């Protein structure tokens, strides 16, 4: 089996040792750590933000030295991917350039998920990134303003144009499109593809949003057909989408299974305030906090007795949807015997970013 799609969840199978450990009841260190450089403040005001309960006027910035100390520990335990993302906009951190250089010096592959408004802050360190993904989510200025709550569409476009054309650009630059009732129409998506083509990005990716109760989810039945219809506009741009199960779960508003989730172990989180939440969907739930790197070392927190108790007491039937851990859990269960017997043969192309899950 050869995997070339970075959004193919089967790529976790290349991490046989970690999956083997999960099957045997161990708590292995993550494949990827998501780092929230900033929390509690943002330069956008997105209507779809899953961190909307953060106070927008009191940002917290991660302490660089404490972060690096924790990352040296996880690197020694086999973690190889660091994604700067989440909480709030990571480029708001004034030391982002220094942090990127230091994380690279440890040996990690680094990626960035950003709204692109302050993309100029990473122009000098662009070449250190495996990929930079900009959340554009629109093909027109009006829709962008409606979704992001700011009138900065043109500035973001210009920033993307600069980073894709400069000599020390990231290995890959992509545009993300979170599918919502407000932007899932043919005109908007076609315009998005035209922009992607003009900006010379490497790829675009479409994902379903975590829906609000007031939103009609019927648009999810049609958006895939729209994407297929107009995607040839960007003939030189690769087109990716979240796997089908996430669209189904988003439409249904719930998952069918229950029990505990151990594949959340594949992705770790470090918040700007030092907290380590149980998983990415519980970033703002203090009852699901495993520990804090400002108060204890990462190796005392990860895999602790309390960590195991939280995993055992959390039922996925009550977790938000969609979640990438659902796909990983299904793949793990389907391949359990071949993982244990070491018979599975998976080749993950470097373009599929095996260190990022």
GROMACS .gro file of C-alpha atoms in nm:
model
  357
    1UNK     CA    1   0.000   0.000   0.000
    2UNK     CA    2   0.147   0.337  -0.104
    3UNK     CA    3  -0.008   0.658   0.031
    4UNK     CA    4   0.052   0.994  -0.137
    5UNK     CA    5  -0.246   1.195  -0.007
    6UNK     CA    6  -0.159   1.395   0.310
    7UNK     CA    7  -0.524   1.375   0.418
    8UNK     CA    8  -0.542   0.994   0.391
    9UNK     CA    9  -0.578   0.877   0.754
   10UNK     CA   10  -0.429   0.538   0.665
   11UNK     CA   11  -0.086   0.702   0.677
   12UNK     CA   12  -0.085   0.640   1.054
   13UNK     CA   13  -0.007   0.275   0.970
   14UNK     CA   14   0.354   0.367   0.900
   15UNK     CA   15   0.389   0.440   1.274
   16UNK     CA   16   0.370   0.073   1.361
   17UNK     CA   17   0.549   0.098   1.695
   18UNK     CA   18   0.308   0.358   1.833
   19UNK     CA   19   0.001   0.167   1.710
   20UNK     CA   20   0.143  -0.153   1.855
   21UNK     CA   21   0.181   0.021   2.188
   22UNK     CA   22  -0.180   0.145   2.186
   23UNK     CA   23  -0.309  -0.206   2.109
   24UNK     CA   24  -0.108  -0.343   2.401
   25UNK     CA   25  -0.251  -0.082   2.640
   26UNK     CA   26   0.046   0.153   2.646
   27UNK     CA   27   0.029   0.532   2.612
   28UNK     CA   28   0.291   0.612   2.346
   29UNK     CA   29   0.413   0.964   2.278
   30UNK     CA   30   0.234   1.146   1.994
   31UNK     CA   31   0.331   1.142   1.627
   32UNK     CA   32   0.249   1.513   1.608
   33UNK     CA   33   0.229   1.791   1.867
   34UNK     CA   34  -0.005   2.081   1.794
   35UNK     CA   35   0.134   2.395   1.961
   36UNK     CA   36  -0.089   2.692   2.039
   37UNK     CA   37   0.156   2.983   2.039
   38UNK     CA   38  -0.130   3.222   2.129
   39UNK     CA   39  -0.455   3.176   2.314
   40UNK     CA   40  -0.739   3.402   2.421
   41UNK     CA   41  -0.702   3.661   2.147
   42UNK     CA   42  -0.721   3.672   1.769
   43UNK     CA   43  -0.697   3.918   1.481
   44UNK     CA   44  -1.000   3.754   1.314
   45UNK     CA   45  -1.349   3.696   1.452
   46UNK     CA   46  -1.462   3.388   1.262
   47UNK     CA   47  -1.824   3.280   1.298
   48UNK     CA   48  -1.719   2.914   1.278
   49UNK     CA   49  -1.434   2.923   1.532
   50UNK     CA   50  -1.442   2.624   1.766
   51UNK     CA   51  -1.243   2.831   2.020
   52UNK     CA   52  -1.516   3.097   2.033
   53UNK     CA   53  -1.538   3.084   2.412
   54UNK     CA   54  -1.190   3.238   2.437
   55UNK     CA   55  -1.179   3.601   2.549
   56UNK     CA   56  -1.069   3.797   2.246
   57UNK     CA   57  -0.916   4.089   2.435
   58UNK     CA   58  -0.667   3.914   2.666
   59UNK     CA   59  -0.422   3.707   2.462
   60UNK     CA   60  -0.178   3.466   2.627
   61UNK     CA   61   0.156   3.400   2.455
   62UNK     CA   62   0.345   3.077   2.510
   63UNK     CA   63   0.675   3.100   2.698
   64UNK     CA   64   0.944   3.005   2.447
   65UNK     CA   65   1.194   2.844   2.684
   66UNK     CA   66   0.935   2.624   2.858
   67UNK     CA   67   0.799   2.518   2.521
   68UNK     CA   68   1.143   2.422   2.391
   69UNK     CA   69   1.218   2.224   2.706
   70UNK     CA   70   0.899   2.021   2.656
   71UNK     CA   71   0.969   1.971   2.286
   72UNK     CA   72   1.318   1.838   2.353
   73UNK     CA   73   1.158   1.572   2.573
   74UNK     CA   74   0.900   1.465   2.315
   75UNK     CA   75   1.164   1.459   2.042
   76UNK     CA   76   1.369   1.216   2.251
   77UNK     CA   77   1.057   0.996   2.273
   78UNK     CA   78   1.004   0.981   1.896
   79UNK     CA   79   0.770   1.271   1.815
   80UNK     CA   80   0.878   1.431   1.487
   81UNK     CA   81   0.605   1.674   1.373
   82UNK     CA   82   0.522   2.014   1.525
   83UNK     CA   83   0.218   2.202   1.392
   84UNK     CA   84   0.174   2.566   1.496
   85UNK     CA   85  -0.202   2.606   1.508
   86UNK     CA   86  -0.508   2.640   1.723
   87UNK     CA   87  -0.624   2.843   2.021
   88UNK     CA   88  -0.571   3.173   1.841
   89UNK     CA   89  -0.369   3.297   1.544
   90UNK     CA   90  -0.008   3.166   1.587
   91UNK     CA   91   0.158   3.447   1.387
   92UNK     CA   92   0.045   3.696   1.653
   93UNK     CA   93   0.333   3.567   1.870
   94UNK     CA   94   0.614   3.821   1.836
   95UNK     CA   95   0.880   3.547   1.871
   96UNK     CA   96   0.741   3.315   1.607
   97UNK     CA   97   1.051   3.346   1.389
   98UNK     CA   98   1.283   3.257   1.679
   99UNK     CA   99   1.059   2.969   1.785
  100UNK     CA  100   1.054   2.825   1.432
  101UNK     CA  101   1.435   2.835   1.411
  102UNK     CA  102   1.476   2.674   1.754
  103UNK     CA  103   1.221   2.400   1.685
  104UNK     CA  104   1.394   2.327   1.355
  105UNK     CA  105   1.729   2.304   1.535
  106UNK     CA  106   1.589   2.036   1.767
  107UNK     CA  107   1.520   1.828   1.457
  108UNK     CA  108   1.144   1.853   1.406
  109UNK     CA  109   0.951   1.898   1.086
  110UNK     CA  110   0.737   2.211   1.128
  111UNK     CA  111   0.406   2.320   0.978
  112UNK     CA  112   0.180   2.620   1.022
  113UNK     CA  113  -0.197   2.670   1.003
  114UNK     CA  114  -0.277   3.042   0.985
  115UNK     CA  115  -0.536   3.295   0.873
  116UNK     CA  116  -0.255   3.461   0.676
  117UNK     CA  117  -0.307   3.816   0.797
  118UNK     CA  118   0.040   3.836   0.956
  119UNK     CA  119   0.207   3.596   0.717
  120UNK     CA  120   0.484   3.852   0.667
  121UNK     CA  121   0.618   3.754   1.010
  122UNK     CA  122   0.735   3.419   0.873
  123UNK     CA  123   0.868   3.532   0.535
  124UNK     CA  124   1.227   3.507   0.665
  125UNK     CA  125   1.179   3.155   0.802
  126UNK     CA  126   0.945   3.021   0.535
  127UNK     CA  127   1.191   2.757   0.416
  128UNK     CA  128   1.179   2.583   0.756
  129UNK     CA  129   0.816   2.480   0.706
  130UNK     CA  130   0.706   2.147   0.563
  131UNK     CA  131   0.381   2.321   0.477
  132UNK     CA  132   0.193   2.641   0.546
  133UNK     CA  133  -0.186   2.623   0.518
  134UNK     CA  134  -0.386   2.943   0.499
  135UNK     CA  135  -0.752   2.936   0.604
  136UNK     CA  136  -0.913   3.141   0.329
  137UNK     CA  137  -1.259   2.978   0.332
  138UNK     CA  138  -1.397   3.204   0.059
  139UNK     CA  139  -1.363   3.308  -0.302
  140UNK     CA  140  -1.490   3.663  -0.264
  141UNK     CA  141  -1.418   3.955  -0.037
  142UNK     CA  142  -1.777   3.983   0.088
  143UNK     CA  143  -1.803   3.618   0.193
  144UNK     CA  144  -1.460   3.632   0.356
  145UNK     CA  145  -1.568   3.934   0.559
  146UNK     CA  146  -1.891   3.758   0.659
  147UNK     CA  147  -1.707   3.444   0.776
  148UNK     CA  148  -1.389   3.592   0.923
  149UNK     CA  149  -1.540   3.908   1.070
  150UNK     CA  150  -1.267   4.131   0.923
  151UNK     CA  151  -1.223   4.307   0.590
  152UNK     CA  152  -0.870   4.181   0.518
  153UNK     CA  153  -0.925   3.954   0.217
  154UNK     CA  154  -0.699   4.155  -0.015
  155UNK     CA  155  -0.414   4.169   0.237
  156UNK     CA  156  -0.424   3.792   0.290
  157UNK     CA  157  -0.422   3.734  -0.086
  158UNK     CA  158  -0.118   3.960  -0.124
  159UNK     CA  159   0.062   3.782   0.161
  160UNK     CA  160   0.001   3.443  -0.001
  161UNK     CA  161   0.124   3.577  -0.334
  162UNK     CA  162   0.446   3.693  -0.167
  163UNK     CA  163   0.523   3.369   0.018
  164UNK     CA  164   0.461   3.149  -0.287
  165UNK     CA  165   0.690   3.359  -0.505
  166UNK     CA  166   0.982   3.422  -0.267
  167UNK     CA  167   1.303   3.222  -0.289
  168UNK     CA  168   1.284   3.075   0.062
  169UNK     CA  169   0.920   2.968   0.043
  170UNK     CA  170   0.783   2.669   0.239
  171UNK     CA  171   0.801   2.324   0.084
  172UNK     CA  172   0.424   2.346   0.027
  173UNK     CA  173   0.168   2.625   0.053
  174UNK     CA  174  -0.202   2.537   0.064
  175UNK     CA  175  -0.538   2.708   0.097
  176UNK     CA  176  -0.808   2.566   0.324
  177UNK     CA  177  -1.182   2.594   0.266
  178UNK     CA  178  -1.406   2.512   0.560
  179UNK     CA  179  -1.745   2.428   0.412
  180UNK     CA  180  -2.030   2.620   0.574
  181UNK     CA  181  -2.386   2.705   0.469
  182UNK     CA  182  -2.267   3.056   0.379
  183UNK     CA  183  -1.992   2.955   0.134
  184UNK     CA  184  -2.097   2.619  -0.013
  185UNK     CA  185  -2.224   2.736  -0.350
  186UNK     CA  186  -2.085   2.700  -0.700
  187UNK     CA  187  -2.003   3.066  -0.759
  188UNK     CA  188  -1.804   3.099  -0.437
  189UNK     CA  189  -1.613   2.773  -0.477
  190UNK     CA  190  -1.534   2.842  -0.843
  191UNK     CA  191  -1.392   3.182  -0.747
  192UNK     CA  192  -1.183   3.015  -0.475
  193UNK     CA  193  -1.033   2.778  -0.732
  194UNK     CA  194  -0.952   3.069  -0.962
  195UNK     CA  195  -0.769   3.245  -0.678
  196UNK     CA  196  -0.577   2.928  -0.590
  197UNK     CA  197  -0.463   2.899  -0.950
  198UNK     CA  198  -0.357   3.264  -0.968
  199UNK     CA  199  -0.163   3.243  -0.641
  200UNK     CA  200   0.027   2.934  -0.758
  201UNK     CA  201  -0.037   2.742  -0.436
  202UNK     CA  202   0.045   2.373  -0.422
  203UNK     CA  203  -0.290   2.247  -0.301
  204UNK     CA  204  -0.635   2.326  -0.164
  205UNK     CA  205  -0.825   2.125   0.095
  206UNK     CA  206  -1.197   2.116   0.175
  207UNK     CA  207  -1.326   2.018   0.518
  208UNK     CA  208  -1.665   2.012   0.693
  209UNK     CA  209  -1.715   2.255   0.980
  210UNK     CA  210  -1.823   2.173   1.333
  211UNK     CA  211  -2.183   2.280   1.284
  212UNK     CA  212  -2.391   2.505   1.502
  213UNK     CA  213  -2.741   2.389   1.590
  214UNK     CA  214  -2.898   2.677   1.396
  215UNK     CA  215  -2.725   2.580   1.069
  216UNK     CA  216  -2.898   2.363   0.812
  217UNK     CA  217  -2.662   2.077   0.726
  218UNK     CA  218  -2.830   1.986   0.394
  219UNK     CA  219  -2.560   2.175   0.203
  220UNK     CA  220  -2.315   1.897   0.294
  221UNK     CA  221  -2.500   1.665   0.054
  222UNK     CA  222  -2.427   1.894  -0.241
  223UNK     CA  223  -2.088   2.054  -0.176
  224UNK     CA  224  -1.890   1.750  -0.292
  225UNK     CA  225  -2.064   1.756  -0.628
  226UNK     CA  226  -1.991   2.129  -0.663
  227UNK     CA  227  -1.623   2.074  -0.590
  228UNK     CA  228  -1.600   1.797  -0.849
  229UNK     CA  229  -1.776   2.015  -1.105
  230UNK     CA  230  -1.548   2.319  -1.080
  231UNK     CA  231  -1.213   2.185  -0.958
  232UNK     CA  232  -1.062   2.172  -1.306
  233UNK     CA  233  -1.042   2.551  -1.294
  234UNK     CA  234  -0.722   2.497  -1.095
  235UNK     CA  235  -0.557   2.244  -1.321
  236UNK     CA  236  -0.214   2.289  -1.161
  237UNK     CA  237  -0.336   2.275  -0.802
  238UNK     CA  238  -0.387   1.950  -0.614
  239UNK     CA  239  -0.732   1.915  -0.461
  240UNK     CA  240  -0.780   1.732  -0.132
  241UNK     CA  241  -1.076   1.674   0.097
  242UNK     CA  242  -1.135   1.526   0.438
  243UNK     CA  243  -1.229   1.159   0.419
  244UNK     CA  244  -1.593   1.077   0.355
  245UNK     CA  245  -1.669   0.959   0.708
  246UNK     CA  246  -1.613   1.308   0.848
  247UNK     CA  247  -1.871   1.453   0.611
  248UNK     CA  248  -2.120   1.182   0.709
  249UNK     CA  249  -2.065   1.236   1.083
  250UNK     CA  250  -2.093   1.614   1.038
  251UNK     CA  251  -2.423   1.571   0.855
  252UNK     CA  252  -2.562   1.334   1.118
  253UNK     CA  253  -2.436   1.550   1.403
  254UNK     CA  254  -2.314   1.249   1.600
  255UNK     CA  255  -2.108   0.930   1.574
  256UNK     CA  256  -2.257   0.583   1.598
  257UNK     CA  257  -2.007   0.424   1.838
  258UNK     CA  258  -1.918   0.475   2.202
  259UNK     CA  259  -1.640   0.384   2.444
  260UNK     CA  260  -1.296   0.527   2.502
  261UNK     CA  261  -1.065   0.671   2.240
  262UNK     CA  262  -0.696   0.585   2.239
  263UNK     CA  263  -0.611   0.715   1.893
  264UNK     CA  264  -0.628   1.068   2.034
  265UNK     CA  265  -0.283   0.978   2.167
  266UNK     CA  266  -0.145   1.015   1.815
  267UNK     CA  267  -0.180   1.395   1.835
  268UNK     CA  268  -0.068   1.590   2.140
  269UNK     CA  269  -0.157   1.951   2.227
  270UNK     CA  270   0.038   2.218   2.413
  271UNK     CA  271  -0.164   2.533   2.481
  272UNK     CA  272  -0.020   2.882   2.520
  273UNK     CA  273  -0.086   2.874   2.896
  274UNK     CA  274   0.110   2.549   2.922
  275UNK     CA  275  -0.191   2.318   2.951
  276UNK     CA  276  -0.189   1.974   2.789
  277UNK     CA  277  -0.551   1.886   2.709
  278UNK     CA  278  -0.665   1.529   2.654
  279UNK     CA  279  -0.718   1.596   2.283
  280UNK     CA  280  -0.770   1.874   2.030
  281UNK     CA  281  -1.147   1.893   2.081
  282UNK     CA  282  -1.111   1.950   2.456
  283UNK     CA  283  -0.870   2.245   2.440
  284UNK     CA  284  -1.096   2.467   2.651
  285UNK     CA  285  -1.231   2.207   2.894
  286UNK     CA  286  -1.037   2.222   3.221
  287UNK     CA  287  -1.192   1.893   3.332
  288UNK     CA  288  -1.000   1.724   3.046
  289UNK     CA  289  -0.662   1.880   3.127
  290UNK     CA  290  -0.387   1.621   3.166
  291UNK     CA  291  -0.130   1.862   3.309
  292UNK     CA  292   0.071   2.181   3.251
  293UNK     CA  293   0.430   2.213   3.126
  294UNK     CA  294   0.484   2.524   3.340
  295UNK     CA  295   0.412   2.318   3.651
  296UNK     CA  296   0.563   1.978   3.565
  297UNK     CA  297   0.780   1.817   3.298
  298UNK     CA  298   0.616   1.667   2.991
  299UNK     CA  299   0.746   1.318   3.069
  300UNK     CA  300   0.579   1.328   3.411
  301UNK     CA  301   0.248   1.435   3.254
  302UNK     CA  302   0.218   1.219   2.942
  303UNK     CA  303   0.132   0.858   3.022
  304UNK     CA  304   0.070   0.933   3.389
  305UNK     CA  305  -0.188   0.757   3.605
  306UNK     CA  306  -0.414   1.062   3.578
  307UNK     CA  307  -0.374   1.067   3.198
  308UNK     CA  308  -0.493   0.707   3.184
  309UNK     CA  309  -0.786   0.783   3.416
  310UNK     CA  310  -0.900   1.065   3.187
  311UNK     CA  311  -0.882   0.838   2.882
  312UNK     CA  312  -1.079   0.565   3.061
  313UNK     CA  313  -1.351   0.802   3.180
  314UNK     CA  314  -1.411   0.987   2.850
  315UNK     CA  315  -1.682   0.836   2.629
  316UNK     CA  316  -1.655   0.928   2.261
  317UNK     CA  317  -2.034   0.925   2.238
  318UNK     CA  318  -2.022   1.262   2.415
  319UNK     CA  319  -1.737   1.412   2.210
  320UNK     CA  320  -1.786   1.684   1.945
  321UNK     CA  321  -1.792   1.589   1.577
  322UNK     CA  322  -1.620   1.559   1.339
  323UNK     CA  323  -1.288   1.435   1.476
  324UNK     CA  324  -0.989   1.287   1.296
  325UNK     CA  325  -0.940   1.037   1.578
  326UNK     CA  326  -1.257   0.859   1.460
  327UNK     CA  327  -1.087   0.766   1.133
  328UNK     CA  328  -0.767   0.663   1.309
  329UNK     CA  329  -0.962   0.445   1.553
  330UNK     CA  330  -1.143   0.268   1.267
  331UNK     CA  331  -0.817   0.204   1.081
  332UNK     CA  332  -0.648   0.076   1.397
  333UNK     CA  333  -0.933  -0.167   1.469
  334UNK     CA  334  -0.944  -0.293   1.108
  335UNK     CA  335  -0.570  -0.360   1.098
  336UNK     CA  336  -0.508  -0.474   1.455
  337UNK     CA  337  -0.401  -0.829   1.371
  338UNK     CA  338  -0.160  -0.731   1.093
  339UNK     CA  339  -0.009  -0.456   1.311
  340UNK     CA  340   0.056  -0.703   1.595
  341UNK     CA  341   0.202  -0.963   1.358
  342UNK     CA  342   0.413  -0.699   1.182
  343UNK     CA  343   0.275  -0.815   0.847
  344UNK     CA  344   0.133  -0.487   0.725
  345UNK     CA  345   0.332  -0.315   0.449
  346UNK     CA  346   0.270   0.057   0.409
  347UNK     CA  347   0.478   0.310   0.218
  348UNK     CA  348   0.394   0.673   0.289
  349UNK     CA  349   0.535   0.915   0.036
  350UNK     CA  350   0.703   1.220   0.185
  351UNK     CA  351   0.439   1.433   0.008
  352UNK     CA  352   0.182   1.271   0.238
  353UNK     CA  353   0.351   1.425   0.546
  354UNK     CA  354   0.371   1.109   0.764
  355UNK     CA  355   0.486   1.311   1.068
  356UNK     CA  356   0.164   1.515   1.070
  357UNK     CA  357  -0.161   1.352   1.181
   0.00000   0.00000   0.00000
